[in-house]
Amino acid sequence: RLKVLLLSGAPLATEDLAKVLMWAPSLWKLDASYCGLAALPELELWQRMSNIKSLLLHKNLLAKWQDVECAASPGNLEWLTLYGNPITSQPE
């Protein structure tokens, strides 16, 4: 089973990342930084990621808190990077 997947710099659509989450739920590290992602897959797919500890999403185009909340939902998540996304420059 795949444990680490590094996609940094690969152009990805939300649907592409959704397929990754569906077919590799045992990942403990996913790097989808610099991928041009403007949105993230739905909550149900993130909740399947019960082993993920490190999720790198920096330098994308994420601008909605809903995306951040979904990505942060796995219970074992210890490390989440979001810097360089439009969401990081929005007021609280």
XYZ file of C-alpha atoms in Angstrom:
92
model
C 0.000 0.000 0.000
C 1.181 3.456 -0.904
C 2.185 5.544 2.133
C 3.798 8.673 0.625
C 2.756 10.502 -2.537
C 4.615 13.581 -3.783
C 2.699 15.476 -6.479
C 4.292 18.881 -5.927
C 4.312 20.964 -9.102
C 2.033 18.646 -11.070
C -0.996 20.514 -12.435
C -4.028 19.017 -10.672
C -7.754 19.643 -10.852
C -9.971 19.005 -7.844
C -11.242 15.841 -9.549
C -7.678 14.530 -9.902
C -7.015 14.961 -6.200
C -10.361 13.312 -5.421
C -9.229 10.234 -7.366
C -6.004 10.124 -5.361
C -7.968 10.221 -2.100
C -10.303 7.484 -3.319
C -7.571 5.114 -4.490
C -4.937 5.747 -1.817
C -6.736 6.103 1.542
C -3.757 4.614 3.417
C -1.449 7.566 2.682
C 0.287 9.108 5.659
C 1.929 11.909 3.644
C 0.543 13.774 0.642
C 2.334 16.686 -0.994
C 0.008 18.544 -3.382
C 1.807 21.884 -3.151
C 2.343 24.084 -6.229
C -0.396 22.198 -8.104
C -2.719 25.089 -9.005
C -5.582 23.722 -6.897
C -8.430 26.233 -6.572
C -10.688 23.900 -4.564
C -10.369 20.659 -2.628
C -12.429 17.460 -2.714
C -15.487 17.003 -0.521
C -15.388 16.227 3.192
C -16.331 12.554 2.820
C -13.147 11.790 0.879
C -10.926 13.490 3.471
C -12.613 11.586 6.284
C -11.529 8.332 4.627
C -7.893 9.402 5.058
C -7.589 7.948 8.558
C -3.786 7.498 8.417
C -2.732 10.857 6.989
C -0.361 12.792 9.237
C 1.230 15.276 6.831
C -0.676 17.233 4.187
C 1.190 19.856 2.180
C -1.115 22.192 0.245
C 0.948 25.379 0.164
C 1.312 27.611 -2.913
C -2.029 26.722 -4.514
C -5.089 28.877 -5.216
C -7.245 27.910 -2.225
C -9.527 30.757 -1.142
C -12.420 29.166 0.824
C -12.463 28.207 4.497
C -14.663 25.243 3.608
C -11.720 23.682 1.732
C -9.439 24.157 4.729
C -12.005 22.654 7.100
C -12.426 19.592 4.886
C -8.681 19.026 4.501
C -8.138 19.429 8.248
C -10.828 16.881 9.176
C -8.763 13.640 9.355
C -8.233 12.819 13.032
C -4.549 11.827 12.755
C -3.479 14.933 10.810
C -0.476 16.549 12.501
C 0.962 18.821 9.805
C -0.957 20.994 7.321
C 0.667 23.704 5.200
C -1.430 26.392 3.531
C 0.927 29.356 3.155
C 0.958 31.036 -0.233
C -2.778 30.450 -0.803
C -5.272 33.341 -1.049
C -6.993 31.993 2.103
C -3.949 32.893 4.179
C -4.330 36.611 3.471
C -8.035 36.831 4.377
C -9.095 38.355 7.693
C -10.328 35.984 10.402
